[in-house]
mmCIF file of C-alpha atoms in Angstrom:
data_model
loop_
_atom_site.group_PDB
_atom_site.id
_atom_site.type_symbol
_atom_site.label_atom_id
_atom_site.label_comp_id
_atom_site.label_asym_id
_atom_site.label_seq_id
_atom_site.Cartn_x
_atom_site.Cartn_y
_atom_site.Cartn_z
ATOM 1 C CA MET Q 27 -20.755 16.263 57.395
ATOM 2 C CA LYS Q 28 -19.990 12.810 55.453
ATOM 3 C CA VAL Q 29 -16.626 11.224 56.277
ATOM 4 C CA LYS Q 30 -14.807 10.075 53.100
ATOM 5 C CA VAL Q 31 -13.486 7.097 53.234
ATOM 6 C CA ILE Q 32 -9.678 6.230 51.785
ATOM 7 C CA GLY Q 33 -8.970 3.630 49.851
ATOM 8 C CA LEU Q 34 -10.624 2.330 45.924
ATOM 9 C CA ASN Q 35 -14.413 1.234 45.793
ATOM 10 C CA SER Q 36 -16.061 -0.710 43.658
ATOM 11 C CA PHE Q 37 -16.245 1.110 41.143
ATOM 12 C CA GLN Q 38 -12.616 1.935 41.122
ATOM 13 C CA LEU Q 39 -11.563 -1.653 41.424
ATOM 14 C CA LYS Q 40 -13.821 -2.565 38.303
ATOM 15 C CA CYS Q 41 -12.309 0.083 36.232
ATOM 16 C CA ILE Q 42 -8.488 -1.333 37.134
ATOM 17 C CA ALA Q 43 -9.958 -4.648 35.913
ATOM 18 C CA ILE Q 44 -11.638 -3.538 32.422
ATOM 19 C CA VAL Q 45 -8.646 -1.538 31.503
ATOM 20 C CA THR Q 46 -5.988 -4.127 32.866
ATOM 21 C CA MET Q 47 -8.396 -6.970 30.431
ATOM 22 C CA LEU Q 48 -8.126 -4.307 28.186
ATOM 23 C CA ILE Q 49 -4.571 -4.348 27.950
ATOM 24 C CA ASP Q 50 -4.547 -8.107 28.168
ATOM 25 C CA HIS Q 51 -6.501 -8.921 25.331
ATOM 26 C CA ILE Q 52 -4.855 -6.039 23.107
ATOM 27 C CA GLY Q 53 -1.578 -8.187 23.841
ATOM 28 C CA ALA Q 54 -3.226 -11.813 23.221
ATOM 29 C CA ILE Q 55 -5.130 -10.611 20.367
ATOM 30 C CA LEU Q 56 -3.017 -8.238 18.358
ATOM 31 C CA PHE Q 57 0.399 -8.632 19.542
ATOM 32 C CA PRO Q 58 0.773 -12.136 21.060
ATOM 33 C CA ALA Q 59 5.100 -12.051 21.401
ATOM 34 C CA GLN Q 60 4.724 -9.119 23.742
ATOM 35 C CA ILE Q 61 4.767 -10.731 27.309
ATOM 36 C CA GLY Q 62 4.352 -7.300 28.793
ATOM 37 C CA PHE Q 63 0.744 -7.042 28.098
ATOM 38 C CA ARG Q 64 -0.424 -10.270 29.473
ATOM 39 C CA LEU Q 65 1.660 -9.520 32.585
ATOM 40 C CA ILE Q 66 -0.261 -6.518 33.281
ATOM 41 C CA GLY Q 67 -3.950 -8.349 31.889
ATOM 42 C CA ARG Q 68 -3.195 -10.518 35.217
ATOM 43 C CA PHE Q 69 -4.539 -8.462 37.608
ATOM 44 C CA SER Q 70 -8.012 -8.210 35.953
ATOM 45 C CA PHE Q 71 -8.940 -11.957 36.691
ATOM 46 C CA PRO Q 72 -8.757 -11.783 40.344
ATOM 47 C CA ILE Q 73 -10.498 -8.460 40.768
ATOM 48 C CA PHE Q 74 -13.429 -9.535 38.815
ATOM 49 C CA CYS Q 75 -13.414 -12.887 41.091
ATOM 50 C CA PHE Q 76 -13.469 -10.661 44.280
ATOM 51 C CA LEU Q 77 -16.045 -7.863 43.256
ATOM 52 C CA LEU Q 78 -18.038 -10.843 42.232
ATOM 53 C CA VAL Q 79 -18.133 -12.372 45.710
ATOM 54 C CA GLU Q 80 -18.983 -8.316 46.931
ATOM 55 C CA GLY Q 81 -22.079 -8.343 44.224
ATOM 56 C CA PHE Q 82 -23.166 -11.241 45.332
ATOM 57 C CA TYR Q 83 -23.684 -9.755 48.634
ATOM 58 C CA HIS Q 84 -24.928 -6.327 47.867
ATOM 59 C CA THR Q 85 -27.185 -7.558 45.608
ATOM 60 C CA ARG Q 86 -31.201 -7.095 46.110
ATOM 61 C CA ASP Q 87 -31.983 -10.090 43.496
ATOM 62 C CA VAL Q 88 -29.638 -12.913 43.050
ATOM 63 C CA LYS Q 89 -31.518 -14.644 40.484
ATOM 64 C CA LYS Q 90 -31.519 -11.702 38.459
ATOM 65 C CA TYR Q 91 -27.780 -11.271 38.929
ATOM 66 C CA MET Q 92 -27.487 -14.921 37.444
ATOM 67 C CA ILE Q 93 -29.459 -14.308 34.411
ATOM 68 C CA ARG Q 94 -27.762 -10.900 34.176
ATOM 69 C CA LEU Q 95 -24.563 -13.103 33.769
ATOM 70 C CA GLY Q 96 -25.912 -16.119 31.881
ATOM 71 C CA SER Q 97 -27.449 -13.235 29.304
ATOM 72 C CA PHE Q 98 -24.422 -11.690 28.240
ATOM 73 C CA ALA Q 99 -22.183 -15.183 28.684
ATOM 74 C CA LEU Q 100 -24.458 -16.150 25.724
ATOM 75 C CA ILE Q 101 -24.066 -12.925 23.826
ATOM 76 C CA SER Q 102 -20.258 -13.060 24.479
ATOM 77 C CA GLU Q 103 -19.680 -16.203 23.267
ATOM 78 C CA ILE Q 104 -19.683 -15.536 19.159
ATOM 79 C CA PRO Q 105 -17.470 -12.032 20.027
ATOM 80 C CA TYR Q 106 -14.929 -14.479 22.033
ATOM 81 C CA ASP Q 107 -14.738 -17.215 19.689
ATOM 82 C CA LEU Q 108 -13.981 -14.795 17.058
ATOM 83 C CA ALA Q 109 -11.620 -13.063 18.790
ATOM 84 C CA PHE Q 110 -9.728 -15.914 20.217
ATOM 85 C CA ARG Q 111 -10.618 -19.110 18.475
ATOM 86 C CA HIS Q 112 -11.163 -17.340 14.731
ATOM 87 C CA VAL Q 113 -14.148 -19.024 14.170
ATOM 88 C CA PHE Q 114 -18.099 -17.997 14.222
ATOM 89 C CA LEU Q 115 -18.731 -20.314 17.271
ATOM 90 C CA GLU Q 116 -17.234 -23.375 18.803
ATOM 91 C CA PHE Q 117 -18.099 -24.947 21.868
ATOM 92 C CA GLN Q 118 -14.087 -26.455 23.185
ATOM 93 C CA ARG Q 119 -13.474 -23.179 25.001
ATOM 94 C CA GLN Q 120 -16.042 -20.836 26.776
ATOM 95 C CA ASN Q 121 -16.167 -16.861 27.760
ATOM 96 C CA VAL Q 122 -15.399 -16.106 31.470
ATOM 97 C CA PHE Q 123 -18.911 -15.196 31.953
ATOM 98 C CA PHE Q 124 -19.917 -18.624 31.918
ATOM 99 C CA THR Q 125 -17.067 -18.956 34.909
ATOM 100 C CA LEU Q 126 -18.705 -15.933 36.630
ATOM 101 C CA LEU Q 127 -22.073 -17.276 36.191
ATOM 102 C CA VAL Q 128 -20.934 -20.567 38.021
ATOM 103 C CA GLY Q 129 -19.680 -19.130 40.806
ATOM 104 C CA VAL Q 130 -22.440 -16.939 41.993
ATOM 105 C CA PHE Q 131 -24.963 -20.265 41.142
ATOM 106 C CA LEU Q 132 -22.050 -22.155 43.607
ATOM 107 C CA MET Q 133 -22.676 -19.544 46.178
ATOM 108 C CA TYR Q 134 -26.228 -19.462 46.117
ATOM 109 C CA MET Q 135 -26.528 -23.343 46.810
ATOM 110 C CA LEU Q 136 -24.267 -23.064 49.320
ATOM 111 C CA GLN Q 137 -26.140 -20.593 51.250
ATOM 112 C CA ARG Q 138 -28.817 -22.834 51.288
ATOM 113 C CA THR Q 139 -27.694 -25.732 53.018
ATOM 114 C CA ASN Q 140 -25.636 -25.906 56.638
ATOM 115 C CA ARG Q 141 -24.083 -29.872 55.942
ATOM 116 C CA LYS Q 142 -20.831 -29.266 54.926
ATOM 117 C CA TYR Q 143 -20.599 -32.702 52.917
ATOM 118 C CA ILE Q 144 -23.172 -31.373 50.822
ATOM 119 C CA LYS Q 145 -21.430 -28.005 50.348
ATOM 120 C CA GLY Q 146 -18.241 -30.221 49.467
ATOM 121 C CA CYS Q 147 -19.956 -31.802 46.731
ATOM 122 C CA TYR Q 148 -21.567 -28.695 45.584
ATOM 123 C CA ILE Q 149 -17.623 -27.587 44.914
ATOM 124 C CA LEU Q 150 -16.409 -30.384 43.442
ATOM 125 C CA LEU Q 151 -19.288 -30.262 41.282
ATOM 126 C CA ALA Q 152 -18.891 -26.860 39.911
ATOM 127 C CA MET Q 153 -15.308 -27.013 39.597
ATOM 128 C CA TRP Q 154 -15.844 -30.152 37.772
ATOM 129 C CA LEU Q 155 -18.256 -28.627 35.132
ATOM 130 C CA ALA Q 156 -15.894 -25.499 34.894
ATOM 131 C CA LEU Q 157 -13.095 -27.988 33.596
ATOM 132 C CA VAL Q 158 -15.403 -30.380 31.508
ATOM 133 C CA ALA Q 159 -17.103 -27.389 29.569
ATOM 134 C CA GLY Q 160 -13.586 -25.221 29.078
ATOM 135 C CA MET Q 161 -14.667 -22.483 31.122
ATOM 136 C CA SER Q 162 -12.012 -19.848 31.497
ATOM 137 C CA TYR Q 163 -9.868 -20.366 34.492
ATOM 138 C CA ASP Q 164 -11.421 -23.822 34.356
ATOM 139 C CA TYR Q 165 -11.820 -25.351 38.177
ATOM 140 C CA ARG Q 166 -8.946 -22.867 39.321
ATOM 141 C CA GLY Q 167 -11.241 -19.950 38.426
ATOM 142 C CA ILE Q 168 -14.444 -21.650 40.595
ATOM 143 C CA LEU Q 169 -11.123 -21.981 43.528
ATOM 144 C CA LEU Q 170 -10.459 -18.685 43.311
ATOM 145 C CA ILE Q 171 -13.897 -17.431 43.737
ATOM 146 C CA MET Q 172 -14.443 -19.474 46.513
ATOM 147 C CA ILE Q 173 -11.378 -17.842 48.554
ATOM 148 C CA TYR Q 174 -12.589 -14.695 48.257
ATOM 149 C CA TYR Q 175 -16.325 -15.994 49.437
ATOM 150 C CA VAL Q 176 -15.241 -18.137 52.230
ATOM 151 C CA CYS Q 177 -12.506 -15.639 53.465
ATOM 152 C CA ARG Q 178 -14.889 -12.536 52.527
ATOM 153 C CA SER Q 179 -14.537 -11.244 56.517
ATOM 154 C CA ASN Q 180 -10.978 -12.026 56.690
ATOM 155 C CA LEU Q 181 -9.003 -9.369 55.129
ATOM 156 C CA THR Q 182 -5.993 -11.336 55.923
ATOM 157 C CA ALA Q 183 -6.815 -14.367 54.634
ATOM 158 C CA LYS Q 184 -8.515 -13.383 51.490
ATOM 159 C CA VAL Q 185 -5.032 -11.331 50.464
ATOM 160 C CA VAL Q 186 -2.661 -13.984 51.109
ATOM 161 C CA LEU Q 187 -4.607 -17.075 49.816
ATOM 162 C CA GLY Q 188 -5.701 -14.875 46.500
ATOM 163 C CA ALA Q 189 -2.174 -13.982 46.239
ATOM 164 C CA LEU Q 190 -1.216 -17.895 46.362
ATOM 165 C CA TRP Q 191 -3.507 -19.127 43.927
ATOM 166 C CA ASN Q 192 -2.105 -16.823 41.090
ATOM 167 C CA ILE Q 193 1.754 -17.939 42.825
ATOM 168 C CA LEU Q 194 0.630 -21.614 42.264
ATOM 169 C CA TRP Q 195 -0.055 -21.145 38.364
ATOM 170 C CA THR Q 196 2.927 -21.660 36.099
ATOM 171 C CA GLY Q 197 3.934 -18.962 33.718
ATOM 172 C CA VAL Q 198 2.419 -15.201 33.470
ATOM 173 C CA GLN Q 199 -0.389 -15.703 35.960
ATOM 174 C CA GLN Q 200 1.925 -15.424 38.697
ATOM 175 C CA PHE Q 201 2.369 -11.898 37.953
ATOM 176 C CA GLY Q 202 -1.605 -11.325 39.460
ATOM 177 C CA ALA Q 203 -0.528 -12.101 42.500
ATOM 178 C CA LEU Q 204 0.232 -8.261 42.661
ATOM 179 C CA ALA Q 205 -3.824 -7.985 42.082
ATOM 180 C CA SER Q 206 -4.069 -8.424 45.829
ATOM 181 C CA ILE Q 207 -2.731 -4.935 46.768
ATOM 182 C CA PRO Q 208 -5.642 -3.000 45.439
ATOM 183 C CA ILE Q 209 -8.359 -5.795 46.622
ATOM 184 C CA ALA Q 210 -6.683 -5.101 50.215
ATOM 185 C CA LEU Q 211 -7.905 -1.455 49.464
ATOM 186 C CA TYR Q 212 -11.073 -1.830 49.215
ATOM 187 C CA ASN Q 213 -12.979 -0.091 51.621
ATOM 188 C CA GLY Q 214 -16.675 -1.396 51.043
ATOM 189 C CA GLU Q 215 -18.156 1.752 49.017
ATOM 190 C CA LYS Q 216 -19.848 1.350 45.876
ATOM 191 C CA GLY Q 217 -18.818 4.154 43.767
ATOM 192 C CA LYS Q 218 -19.995 5.857 40.671
ATOM 193 C CA SER Q 219 -23.152 2.865 39.727
ATOM 194 C CA MET Q 220 -22.664 1.938 36.134
ATOM 195 C CA LYS Q 221 -23.957 -1.453 36.236
ATOM 196 C CA TYR Q 222 -23.541 -2.417 32.702
ATOM 197 C CA MET Q 223 -20.307 -0.477 31.965
ATOM 198 C CA PHE Q 224 -18.538 -4.347 32.142
ATOM 199 C CA TYR Q 225 -21.168 -6.605 30.637
ATOM 200 C CA LEU Q 226 -21.679 -4.255 27.626
ATOM 201 C CA PHE Q 227 -17.645 -3.206 27.468
ATOM 202 C CA TYR Q 228 -16.888 -7.110 27.343
ATOM 203 C CA PRO Q 229 -18.702 -8.679 23.895
ATOM 204 C CA LEU Q 230 -18.069 -5.090 22.305
ATOM 205 C CA HIS Q 231 -14.162 -4.482 22.747
ATOM 206 C CA LEU Q 232 -13.846 -8.122 21.744
ATOM 207 C CA LEU Q 233 -15.499 -7.652 18.110
ATOM 208 C CA VAL Q 234 -13.479 -4.145 18.307
ATOM 209 C CA LEU Q 235 -10.163 -6.433 18.691
ATOM 210 C CA TYR Q 236 -11.227 -9.105 16.041
ATOM 211 C CA PHE Q 237 -11.970 -6.359 13.466
ATOM 212 C CA ILE Q 238 -8.446 -4.620 14.090
ATOM 213 C CA SER Q 239 -6.878 -8.054 13.452
ATOM 214 C CA LYS Q 240 -8.797 -9.048 10.379
ATOM 215 C CA LEU Q 241 -7.327 -5.522 8.802
ATOM 216 C CA LEU Q 242 -3.886 -6.157 10.473
ATOM 217 C CA MET Q 243 -3.502 -9.289 8.346
ATOM 218 C CA GLY Q 244 -5.040 -7.984 4.997
#
C-alpha cells in the first residue's frame, strides 16, 4: 500500500504560483490602483524560483530544459511588451523566462567546476547580466535562485533566507515573505504532470489581459 505524503507537491505549488501570478498581472494591467492584487501576486516569483531549482535537479536533460525556457522566453516577449510596456517589442525590460533561463544556466555552470572563485565569478556575472539586460527582478532574482540552490538540502536555511530576500525589498515585495510557508510544506512529490502548463499559460494570459485592457480603454 502506497503511503500518502502530507504536504504540497510540485504540481500544487505550481498551481499556487500560477494563480497568484495571474492575480498580480490582473492588478498590474487592469487595476493598477488596487494594491491588494499586487500583494497576493508577491507569492508567485519565490515559488517559481524554488520550483526552478527542484526542476533542475530532477530533469533528465538540463540542456533541453534550457532550450524550453529560452524558446518560451522569446515567444513570451511580445505578449509581455504589449501587456506591460504597451508596445509591440522593446528591449529595456525582459520577461521572467529570461531570468529563469539565466538561473538554470548558472546552476549548470556551477556544477561543472569545484573552484570556489570560479563559482563566485559565475554568480556575479549572471547577476550583472540580469541587471544590465533589464530582466524581471534583475540581479536579485538570480540571488533568490542561488539561495534555493545553495540551501536546497537545508529546509530552515532556504525558508528563512528566502523570506529575508523578500523582506529586504522595499514596498509590496515584502509580502512575498509569506511564500516561504507553502515552500516549507513541499513534500518532494511531483504530483500531476502538466509540463507545459506554465510555459503556455504565461504568454497566453498576458495576451488576453492586453486585449481586455484595450477593450476597457475603448
